[in-house]
XYZ file of C-alpha atoms in Angstrom:
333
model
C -40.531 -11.919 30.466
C -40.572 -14.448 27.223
C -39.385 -17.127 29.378
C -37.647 -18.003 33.127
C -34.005 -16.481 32.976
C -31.004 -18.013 35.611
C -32.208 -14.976 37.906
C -35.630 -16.266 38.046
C -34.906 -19.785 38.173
C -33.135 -18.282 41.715
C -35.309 -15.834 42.626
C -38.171 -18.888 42.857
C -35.904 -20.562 45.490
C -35.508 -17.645 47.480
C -39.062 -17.219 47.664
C -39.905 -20.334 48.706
C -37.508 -20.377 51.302
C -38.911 -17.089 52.337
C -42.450 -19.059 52.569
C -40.931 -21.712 54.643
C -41.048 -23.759 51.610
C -37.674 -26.119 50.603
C -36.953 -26.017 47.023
C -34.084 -28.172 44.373
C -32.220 -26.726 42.187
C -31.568 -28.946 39.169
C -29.028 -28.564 37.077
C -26.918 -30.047 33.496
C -23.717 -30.920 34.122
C -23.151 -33.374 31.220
C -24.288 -34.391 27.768
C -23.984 -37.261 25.786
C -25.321 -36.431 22.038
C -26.889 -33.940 21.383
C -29.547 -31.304 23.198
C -31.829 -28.744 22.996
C -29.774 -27.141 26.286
C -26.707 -26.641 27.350
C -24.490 -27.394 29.883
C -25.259 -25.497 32.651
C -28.657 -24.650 32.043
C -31.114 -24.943 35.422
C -34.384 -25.557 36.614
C -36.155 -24.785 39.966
C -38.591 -27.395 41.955
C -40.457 -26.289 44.810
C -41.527 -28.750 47.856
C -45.060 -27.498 47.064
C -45.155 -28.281 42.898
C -44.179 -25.013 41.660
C -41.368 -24.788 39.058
C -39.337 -22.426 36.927
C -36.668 -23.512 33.465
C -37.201 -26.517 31.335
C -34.311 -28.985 30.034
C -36.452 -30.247 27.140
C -39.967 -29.017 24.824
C -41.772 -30.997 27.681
C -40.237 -34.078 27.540
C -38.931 -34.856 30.808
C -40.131 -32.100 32.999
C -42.841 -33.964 34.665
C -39.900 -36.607 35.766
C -37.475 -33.839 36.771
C -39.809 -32.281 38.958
C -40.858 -36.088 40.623
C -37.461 -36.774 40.869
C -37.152 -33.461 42.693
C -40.133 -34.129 45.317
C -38.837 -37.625 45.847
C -34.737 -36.209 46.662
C -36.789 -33.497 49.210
C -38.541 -36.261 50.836
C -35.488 -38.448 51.252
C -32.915 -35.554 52.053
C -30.440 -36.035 49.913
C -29.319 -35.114 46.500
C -28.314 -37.195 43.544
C -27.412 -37.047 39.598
C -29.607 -38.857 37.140
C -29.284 -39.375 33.543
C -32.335 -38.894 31.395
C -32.656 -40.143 27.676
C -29.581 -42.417 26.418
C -28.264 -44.906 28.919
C -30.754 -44.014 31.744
C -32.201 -46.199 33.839
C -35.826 -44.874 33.021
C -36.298 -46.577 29.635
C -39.853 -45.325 29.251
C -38.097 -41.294 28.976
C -36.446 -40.759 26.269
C -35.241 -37.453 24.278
C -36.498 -36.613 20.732
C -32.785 -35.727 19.709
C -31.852 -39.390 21.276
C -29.370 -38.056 23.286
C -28.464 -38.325 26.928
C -27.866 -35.381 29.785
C -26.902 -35.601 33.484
C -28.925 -33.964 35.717
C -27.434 -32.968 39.018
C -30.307 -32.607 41.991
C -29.267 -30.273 44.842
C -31.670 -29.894 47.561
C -31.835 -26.329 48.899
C -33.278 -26.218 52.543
C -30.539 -23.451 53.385
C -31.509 -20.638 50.781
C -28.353 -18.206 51.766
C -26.176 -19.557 49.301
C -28.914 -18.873 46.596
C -29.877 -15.265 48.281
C -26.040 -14.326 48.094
C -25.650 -14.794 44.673
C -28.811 -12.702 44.180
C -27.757 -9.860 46.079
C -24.015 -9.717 44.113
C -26.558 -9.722 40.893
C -28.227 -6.935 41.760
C -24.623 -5.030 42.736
C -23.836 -5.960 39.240
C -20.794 -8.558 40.259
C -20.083 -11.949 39.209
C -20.398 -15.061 41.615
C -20.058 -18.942 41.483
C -21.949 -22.102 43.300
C -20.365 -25.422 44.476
C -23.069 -27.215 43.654
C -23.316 -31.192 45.489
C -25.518 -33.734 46.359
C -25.883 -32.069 49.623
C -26.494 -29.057 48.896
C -24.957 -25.436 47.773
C -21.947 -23.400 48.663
C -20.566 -20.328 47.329
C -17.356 -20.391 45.196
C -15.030 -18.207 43.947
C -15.722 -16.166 40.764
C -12.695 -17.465 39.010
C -13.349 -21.179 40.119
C -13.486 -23.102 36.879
C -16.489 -24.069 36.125
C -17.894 -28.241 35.750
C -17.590 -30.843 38.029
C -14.419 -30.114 40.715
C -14.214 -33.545 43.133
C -17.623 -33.856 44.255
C -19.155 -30.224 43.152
C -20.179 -28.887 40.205
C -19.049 -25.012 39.869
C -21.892 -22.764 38.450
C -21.261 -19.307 37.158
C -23.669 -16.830 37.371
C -22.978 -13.096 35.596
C -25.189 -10.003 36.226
C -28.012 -9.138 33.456
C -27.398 -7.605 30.135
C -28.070 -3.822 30.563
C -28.631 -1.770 27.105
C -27.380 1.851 27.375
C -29.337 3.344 24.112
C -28.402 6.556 23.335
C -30.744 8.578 20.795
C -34.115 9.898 19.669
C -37.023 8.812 17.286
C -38.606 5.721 16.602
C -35.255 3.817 15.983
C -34.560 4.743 19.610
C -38.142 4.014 20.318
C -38.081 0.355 18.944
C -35.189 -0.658 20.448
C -35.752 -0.495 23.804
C -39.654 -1.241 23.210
C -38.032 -4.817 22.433
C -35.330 -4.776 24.918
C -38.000 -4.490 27.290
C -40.160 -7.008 25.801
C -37.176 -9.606 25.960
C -36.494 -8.215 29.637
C -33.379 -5.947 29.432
C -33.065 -3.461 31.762
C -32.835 -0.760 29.463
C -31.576 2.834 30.217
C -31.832 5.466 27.567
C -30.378 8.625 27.026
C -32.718 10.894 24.680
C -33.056 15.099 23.826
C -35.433 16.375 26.257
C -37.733 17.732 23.499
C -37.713 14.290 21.603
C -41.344 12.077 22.092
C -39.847 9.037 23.282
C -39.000 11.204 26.613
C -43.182 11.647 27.153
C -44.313 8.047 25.528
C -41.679 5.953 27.648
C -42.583 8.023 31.212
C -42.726 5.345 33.724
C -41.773 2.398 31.318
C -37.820 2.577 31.544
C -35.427 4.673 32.817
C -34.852 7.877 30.267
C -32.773 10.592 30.783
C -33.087 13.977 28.838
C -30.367 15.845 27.385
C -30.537 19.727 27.283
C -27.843 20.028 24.189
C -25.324 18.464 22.609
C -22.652 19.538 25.041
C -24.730 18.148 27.610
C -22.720 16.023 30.504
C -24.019 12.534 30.499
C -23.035 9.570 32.826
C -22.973 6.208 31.225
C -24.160 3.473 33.999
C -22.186 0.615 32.431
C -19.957 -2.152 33.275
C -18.638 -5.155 31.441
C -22.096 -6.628 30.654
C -23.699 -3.455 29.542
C -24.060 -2.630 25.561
C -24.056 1.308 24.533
C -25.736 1.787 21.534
C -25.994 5.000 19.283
C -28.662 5.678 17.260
C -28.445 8.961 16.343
C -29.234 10.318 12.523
C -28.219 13.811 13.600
C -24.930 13.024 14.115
C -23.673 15.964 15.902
C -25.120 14.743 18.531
C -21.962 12.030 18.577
C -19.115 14.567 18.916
C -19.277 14.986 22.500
C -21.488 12.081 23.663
C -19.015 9.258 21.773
C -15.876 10.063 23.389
C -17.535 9.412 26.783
C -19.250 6.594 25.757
C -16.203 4.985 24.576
C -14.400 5.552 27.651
C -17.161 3.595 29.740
C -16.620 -0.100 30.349
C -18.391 -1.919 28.151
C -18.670 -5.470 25.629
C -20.555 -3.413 23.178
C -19.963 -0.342 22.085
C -21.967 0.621 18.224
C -23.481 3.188 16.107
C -26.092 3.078 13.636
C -25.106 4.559 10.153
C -24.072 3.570 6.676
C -20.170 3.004 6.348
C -19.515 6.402 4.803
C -20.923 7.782 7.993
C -18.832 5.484 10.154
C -15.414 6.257 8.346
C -16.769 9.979 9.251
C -17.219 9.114 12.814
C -13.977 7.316 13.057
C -12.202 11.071 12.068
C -13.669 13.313 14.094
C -13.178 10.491 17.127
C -9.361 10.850 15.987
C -9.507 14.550 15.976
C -10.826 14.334 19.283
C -7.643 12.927 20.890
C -9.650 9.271 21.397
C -7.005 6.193 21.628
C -6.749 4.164 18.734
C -7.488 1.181 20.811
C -11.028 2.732 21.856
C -12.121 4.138 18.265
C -11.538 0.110 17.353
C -14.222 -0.646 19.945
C -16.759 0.986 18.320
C -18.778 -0.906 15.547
C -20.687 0.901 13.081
C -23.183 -0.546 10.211
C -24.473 -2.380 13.545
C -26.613 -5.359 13.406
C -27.571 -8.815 12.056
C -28.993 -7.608 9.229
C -27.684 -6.125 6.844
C -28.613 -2.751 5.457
C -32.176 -2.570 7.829
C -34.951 0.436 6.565
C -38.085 0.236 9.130
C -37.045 0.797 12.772
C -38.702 -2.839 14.149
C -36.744 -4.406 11.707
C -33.602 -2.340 12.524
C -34.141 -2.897 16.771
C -34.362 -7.114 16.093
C -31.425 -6.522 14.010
C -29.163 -4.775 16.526
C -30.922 -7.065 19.832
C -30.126 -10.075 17.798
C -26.003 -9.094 17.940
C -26.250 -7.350 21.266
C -27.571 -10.835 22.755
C -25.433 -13.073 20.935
C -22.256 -11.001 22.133
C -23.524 -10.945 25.518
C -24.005 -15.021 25.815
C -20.340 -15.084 24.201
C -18.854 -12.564 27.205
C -20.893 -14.053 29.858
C -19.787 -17.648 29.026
C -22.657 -18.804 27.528
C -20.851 -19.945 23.718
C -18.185 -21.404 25.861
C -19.950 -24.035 27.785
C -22.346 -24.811 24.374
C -19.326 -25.309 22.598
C -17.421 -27.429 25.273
C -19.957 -29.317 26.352
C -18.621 -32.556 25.260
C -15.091 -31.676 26.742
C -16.270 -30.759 30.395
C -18.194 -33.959 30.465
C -14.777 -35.967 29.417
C -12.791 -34.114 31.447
C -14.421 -35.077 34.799
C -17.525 -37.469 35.833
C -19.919 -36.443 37.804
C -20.649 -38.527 41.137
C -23.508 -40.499 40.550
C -25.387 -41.156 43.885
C -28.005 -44.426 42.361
C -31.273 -44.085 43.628
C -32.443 -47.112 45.992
């Protein structure tokens, strides 16, 4: 794990409630300026110091998680702004900006263990999130600041499908791993990646190219080819294209994608499916060395991900949600 994900920042308050141990869950719910989050973005406080997510490079975490000792000692939740127009004129932001931070105290951890378990079923689910504490919401709730609740969406993890062989195979999910995909891969059974990835991911050999393969996907799942024997597509791509999916790509040059794109027409696959698939995948363009090629197609496969999970959408609206409805600020006293 490079750093605390919105599943961790939960899974440390489910712990904690597990050790008898009350917890805050701290959230942005408004900017003014700019900042180095965005709206939405959450951080964990435990009754006995520990901590997961940050809202700054270090520059108000020790306050956050003060704040969040003092709101579990006095039982009740509040929102505070930090850096322009706070009250605390000793904190201030290096980007001289100003965010909201709403403080929900979390002695009841059901909520919190709720959304975790429709997470790991791979299903959307929302938080009403108060001054008093946390309630669960409807998926399609809009999310922001509703009366006196903020409405926090939460989306199951990207999953990488990565369907293959070699060391372009090999590098990406080495990387997807690294980052902390869950990464399952679909490899021939003879190919080295099926013996050097034993135990590390999930891997599942292929006898021939006829072979039947089921594609564990949804709608936050990315299925990536990276074949360079491309026979190996003619069967495999018209059931990878029927699986749900927000990414669906091949690796190849665009002579070899124009290629694909006729023998998935001679295959009887719908227009609207062979326009799903992307080929010449990446970030950057025209990739040689398979590291270079894996950061290249993790790069796009995250960045479409944070657009289809919402993530682009609250950056980019950020000032708009905060406009649209204030957040009720309980002073502290």
């Amino acid at each position: 794990m490079i750093a605390p994900t919105p599943i961790d920042i939960l899974r440390l308050l489910a712990r904690g409630a597990a050790d008898g141990v009350e917890g805050v869950l701290v959230t942005l719910t408004g900017i003014e300026g700019t900042s180095s989050r965005a709206i939405g973005t959450q951080m964990a406080v435990l009754a006995d110091g520990r901590h997961a997510g940050s809202f700054s490079g270090g520059c108000i975490e020790a306050a956050v998680i003060a704040e969040a000792l003092e709101v579990l000692a006095r039982g009740e939740g509040r929102v505070i702004r930090y850096g322009s127009g706070s009250p605390y004129i000793d904190i201030r932001l290096p980007c001289g900006g100003g965010i909201d931070l709403l403080f929900t105290p979390c002695r009841d951890a059901r909520s919190i263990v709720a959304v975790l378990g429709a997470l790991a079923r791979r299903e959307p689910m929302a938080l009403a999130l108060g001054v008093a504490g946390a309630a669960p919401a409807g998926a399609d709730a809009p999310a922001g600041w509703s009366a006196d609740a903020f409405v926090q969406h939460y989306v199951p993890p990207l999953r990488l499908v990565a369907v293959g062989q070699g060391e372009d195979l090999a590098a990406l999910a080495r990387l997807a791993m690294a980052f902390g995909i869950e990464v399952v891969a679909h490899a021939p059974e003879r190919d080295p990646l099926m013996r050097e990835a034993a135990g590390a991911m999930a891997v599942h050999p292929m006898a021939s190219r006829t072979a039947e393969v089921a594609f564990a996907s949804d709608a936050w799942t990315a299925i990536v080819f990276l074949f360079h024997d491309h026979d190996w597509e003619e069967a495999l791509l018209p059931r990878a294209l029927a699986a749900p999916a927000f990414y669906h790509g091949a690796i190849g040059s665009r002579r070899t994608h124009r290629a694909r794109v006729d023998m998935l027409r001679a295959a009887g696959v719908p227009e609207s499916r062979i326009d799903a698939l992307r080929g010449s995948i990446g970030l950057i363009p025209s990739t040689r060395d398979p590291a270079t090629l894996a950061l290249s197609i993790l790069g796009e496969v995250v960045q479409d991900y944070q657009a289809c999970a919402g993530g682009a959408e609250w950056t980019a609206g950020a000032t708009r949600l905060v406009a649209r409805a204030e957040p009720p600020v309980v002073p502290r006293g």
